Coordinates of C-alpha atoms in Angstrom, one line a residue:
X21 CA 0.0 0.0 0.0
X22 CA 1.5 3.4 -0.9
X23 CA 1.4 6.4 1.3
X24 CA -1.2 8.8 1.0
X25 CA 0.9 11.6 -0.4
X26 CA 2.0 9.5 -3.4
X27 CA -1.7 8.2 -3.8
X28 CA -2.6 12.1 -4.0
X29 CA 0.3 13.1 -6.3
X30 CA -0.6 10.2 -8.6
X31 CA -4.3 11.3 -8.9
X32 CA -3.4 14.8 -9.6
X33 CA -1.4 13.6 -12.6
X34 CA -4.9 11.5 -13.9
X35 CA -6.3 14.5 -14.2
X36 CA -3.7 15.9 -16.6
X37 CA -2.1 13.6 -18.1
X38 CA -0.4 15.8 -20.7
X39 CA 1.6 17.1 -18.2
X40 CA 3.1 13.9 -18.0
X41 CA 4.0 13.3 -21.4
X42 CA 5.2 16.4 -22.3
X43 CA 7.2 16.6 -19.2
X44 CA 8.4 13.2 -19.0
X45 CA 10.8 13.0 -22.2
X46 CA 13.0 15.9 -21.5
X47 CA 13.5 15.0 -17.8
X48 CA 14.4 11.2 -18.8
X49 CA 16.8 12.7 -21.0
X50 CA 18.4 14.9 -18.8
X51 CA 18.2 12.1 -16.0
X52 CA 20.2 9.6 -18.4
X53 CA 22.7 12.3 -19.9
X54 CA 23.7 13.3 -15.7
X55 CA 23.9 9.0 -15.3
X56 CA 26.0 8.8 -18.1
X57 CA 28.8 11.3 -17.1
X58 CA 28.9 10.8 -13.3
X59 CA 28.3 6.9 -13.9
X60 CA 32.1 6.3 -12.0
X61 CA 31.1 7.8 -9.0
X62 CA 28.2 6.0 -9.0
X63 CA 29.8 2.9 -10.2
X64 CA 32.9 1.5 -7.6
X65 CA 35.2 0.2 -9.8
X66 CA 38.4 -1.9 -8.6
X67 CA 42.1 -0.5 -9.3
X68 CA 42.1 -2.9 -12.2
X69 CA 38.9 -1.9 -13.5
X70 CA 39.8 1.2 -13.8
X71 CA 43.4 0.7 -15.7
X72 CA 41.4 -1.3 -18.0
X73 CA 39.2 1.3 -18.3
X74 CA 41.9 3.8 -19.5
X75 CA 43.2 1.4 -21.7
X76 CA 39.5 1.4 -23.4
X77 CA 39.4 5.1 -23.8
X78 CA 43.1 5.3 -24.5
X79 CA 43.9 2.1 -26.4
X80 CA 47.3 3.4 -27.9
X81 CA 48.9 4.9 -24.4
X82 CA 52.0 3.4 -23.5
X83 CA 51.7 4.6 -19.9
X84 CA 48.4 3.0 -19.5
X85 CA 49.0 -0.4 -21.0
X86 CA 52.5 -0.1 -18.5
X87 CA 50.4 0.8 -15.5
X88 CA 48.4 -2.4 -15.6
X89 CA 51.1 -4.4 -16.1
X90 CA 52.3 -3.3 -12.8
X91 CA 48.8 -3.8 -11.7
X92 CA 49.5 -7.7 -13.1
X93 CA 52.7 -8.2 -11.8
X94 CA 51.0 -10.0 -8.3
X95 CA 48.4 -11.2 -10.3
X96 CA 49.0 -13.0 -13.4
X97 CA 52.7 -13.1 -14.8
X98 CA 51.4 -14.2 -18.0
X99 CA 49.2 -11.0 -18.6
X100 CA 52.1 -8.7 -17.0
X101 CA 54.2 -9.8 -20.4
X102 CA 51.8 -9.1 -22.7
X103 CA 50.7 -5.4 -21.2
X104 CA 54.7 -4.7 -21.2
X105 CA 54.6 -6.3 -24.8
X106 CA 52.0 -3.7 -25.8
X107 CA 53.8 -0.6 -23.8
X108 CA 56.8 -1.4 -25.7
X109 CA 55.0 -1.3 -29.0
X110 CA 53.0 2.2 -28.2
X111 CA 56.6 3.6 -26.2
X112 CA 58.5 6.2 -27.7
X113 CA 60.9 8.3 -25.4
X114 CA 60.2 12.0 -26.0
X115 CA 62.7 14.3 -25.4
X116 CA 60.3 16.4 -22.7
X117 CA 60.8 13.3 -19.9
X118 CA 64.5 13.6 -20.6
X119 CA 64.7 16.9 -18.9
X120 CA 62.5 16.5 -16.5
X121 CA 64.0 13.3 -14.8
X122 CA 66.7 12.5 -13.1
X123 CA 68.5 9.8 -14.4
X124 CA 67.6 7.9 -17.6
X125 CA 64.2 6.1 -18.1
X126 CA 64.2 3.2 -19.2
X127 CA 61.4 1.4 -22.2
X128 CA 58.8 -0.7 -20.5
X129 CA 60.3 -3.7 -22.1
X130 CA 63.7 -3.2 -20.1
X131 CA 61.6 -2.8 -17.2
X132 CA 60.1 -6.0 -17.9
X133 CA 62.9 -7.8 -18.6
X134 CA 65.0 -6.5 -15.3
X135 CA 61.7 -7.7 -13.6
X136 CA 62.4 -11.3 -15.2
X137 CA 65.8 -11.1 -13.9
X138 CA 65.4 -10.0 -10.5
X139 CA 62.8 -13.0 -10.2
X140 CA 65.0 -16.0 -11.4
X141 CA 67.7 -14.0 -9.5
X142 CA 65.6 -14.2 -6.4
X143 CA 64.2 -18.1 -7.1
X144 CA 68.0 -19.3 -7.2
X145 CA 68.8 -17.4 -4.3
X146 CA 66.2 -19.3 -2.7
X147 CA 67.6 -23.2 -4.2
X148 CA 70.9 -21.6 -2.5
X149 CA 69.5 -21.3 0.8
X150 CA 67.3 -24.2 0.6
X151 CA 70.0 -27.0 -0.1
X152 CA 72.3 -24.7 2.4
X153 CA 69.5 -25.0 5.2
X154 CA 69.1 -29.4 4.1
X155 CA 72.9 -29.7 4.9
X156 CA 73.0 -27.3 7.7
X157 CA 69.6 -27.9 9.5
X158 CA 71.0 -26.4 12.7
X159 CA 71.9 -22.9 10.4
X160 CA 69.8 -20.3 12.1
X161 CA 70.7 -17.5 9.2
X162 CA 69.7 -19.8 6.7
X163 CA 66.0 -19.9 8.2
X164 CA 66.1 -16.1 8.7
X165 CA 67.4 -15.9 5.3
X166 CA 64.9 -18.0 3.5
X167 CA 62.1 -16.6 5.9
X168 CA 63.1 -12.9 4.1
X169 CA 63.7 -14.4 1.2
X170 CA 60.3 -16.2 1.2
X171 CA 58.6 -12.5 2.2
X172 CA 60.5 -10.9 -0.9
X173 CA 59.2 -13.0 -3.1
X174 CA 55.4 -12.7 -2.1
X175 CA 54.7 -16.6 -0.2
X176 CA 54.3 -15.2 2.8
X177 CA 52.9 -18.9 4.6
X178 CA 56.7 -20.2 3.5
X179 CA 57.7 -17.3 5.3
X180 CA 56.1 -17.4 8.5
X181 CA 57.0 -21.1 8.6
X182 CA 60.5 -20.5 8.5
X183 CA 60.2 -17.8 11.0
X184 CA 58.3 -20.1 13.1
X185 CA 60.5 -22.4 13.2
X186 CA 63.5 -19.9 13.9
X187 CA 61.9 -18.5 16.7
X188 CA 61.1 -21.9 18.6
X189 CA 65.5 -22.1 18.3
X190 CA 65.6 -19.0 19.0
X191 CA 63.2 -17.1 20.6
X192 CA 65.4 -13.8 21.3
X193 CA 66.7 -13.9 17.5
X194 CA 65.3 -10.0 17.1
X195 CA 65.6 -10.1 13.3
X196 CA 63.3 -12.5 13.1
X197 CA 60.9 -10.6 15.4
X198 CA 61.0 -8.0 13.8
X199 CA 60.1 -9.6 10.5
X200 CA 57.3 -11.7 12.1
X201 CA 55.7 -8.2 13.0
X202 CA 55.3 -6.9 9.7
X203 CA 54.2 -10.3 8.3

């Protein structure tokens, strides 16, 4: 049952009913025109929503297509490669950024490729330590070590498991506290 007011509203507008029609159309318009351009603060969008979205209206940006790359980096490695793929394609250095930086800026498809190799830097670091801790088991560095390494690299469970078990040895150690508070 509606309320009385809207009952009363609704009969006045029986009783003129052009007033409705003629009214109507303009108001709709205006009404979907205001939905249209405010629609993304109506509209919560994820961080990666919106990178895509700037893609969409800027397909040919290199800045964009290297932004959600980064965005893919923690996500999908796969997808990372292909949005630094397309950066490199739509990249061209223009002399502007060279005097407004400090230091030299490097293509997107450097970046990704010092990425690569920080990674499978990172992964044999972690084979180091790893057959270093199976030889050594009584090593305490090589579980902090593995435990940062491990926290570096994003798998934080390995990483509180290897602080874990450093602080049941040794429960002063104050590197590995300090790591376990910002895990």
């Amino acid at each position: 049952m509606l309320p009385k007011y809207v009952l009363k509203i609704i009969s006045s507008f029986r009783e003129f009913p052009h007033i409705i029609r003629n009214i109507a159309a303009p108001i709709f318009l205006i009404t979907l025109v205001i939905l249209n351009l405010m629609s993304s603060t109506f509209i919560k969008m994820d961080r990666g929503q919106k990178l895509r979205s700037n893609i969409i209206k800027k397909p040919f940006n290199s800045k964009a297509h290297e932004q959600l790359a980064q965005y893919y980096l923690e996500l999908n490695t796969t997808e990372a490669g292909k949005e630094y793929r397309l950066a490199e394609e739509y990249y061209s250095p223009s002399p502007q950024n060279k005097n407004n930086t400090l230091g030299d800026v490097s293509s997107p498809w450097t970046t990704w490729q010092n990425i690569l190799t920080s990674q499978e830097k990172l992964s044999a670091e972690i084979e180091y330590w790893d057959s270093l801790k199976e030889t050594l088991p009584d090593y305490n560095y090589a579980f902090l070590k593995l435990a940062t390494l491990y926290f570096q690299s994003g798998q934080l469970d390995l990483s509180r498991k290897y602080l874990n078990h450093l602080l049941e040895n040794d429960p002063t150690n104050s590197l590995a506290i300090g790591l376990k508070g910002e895990l």
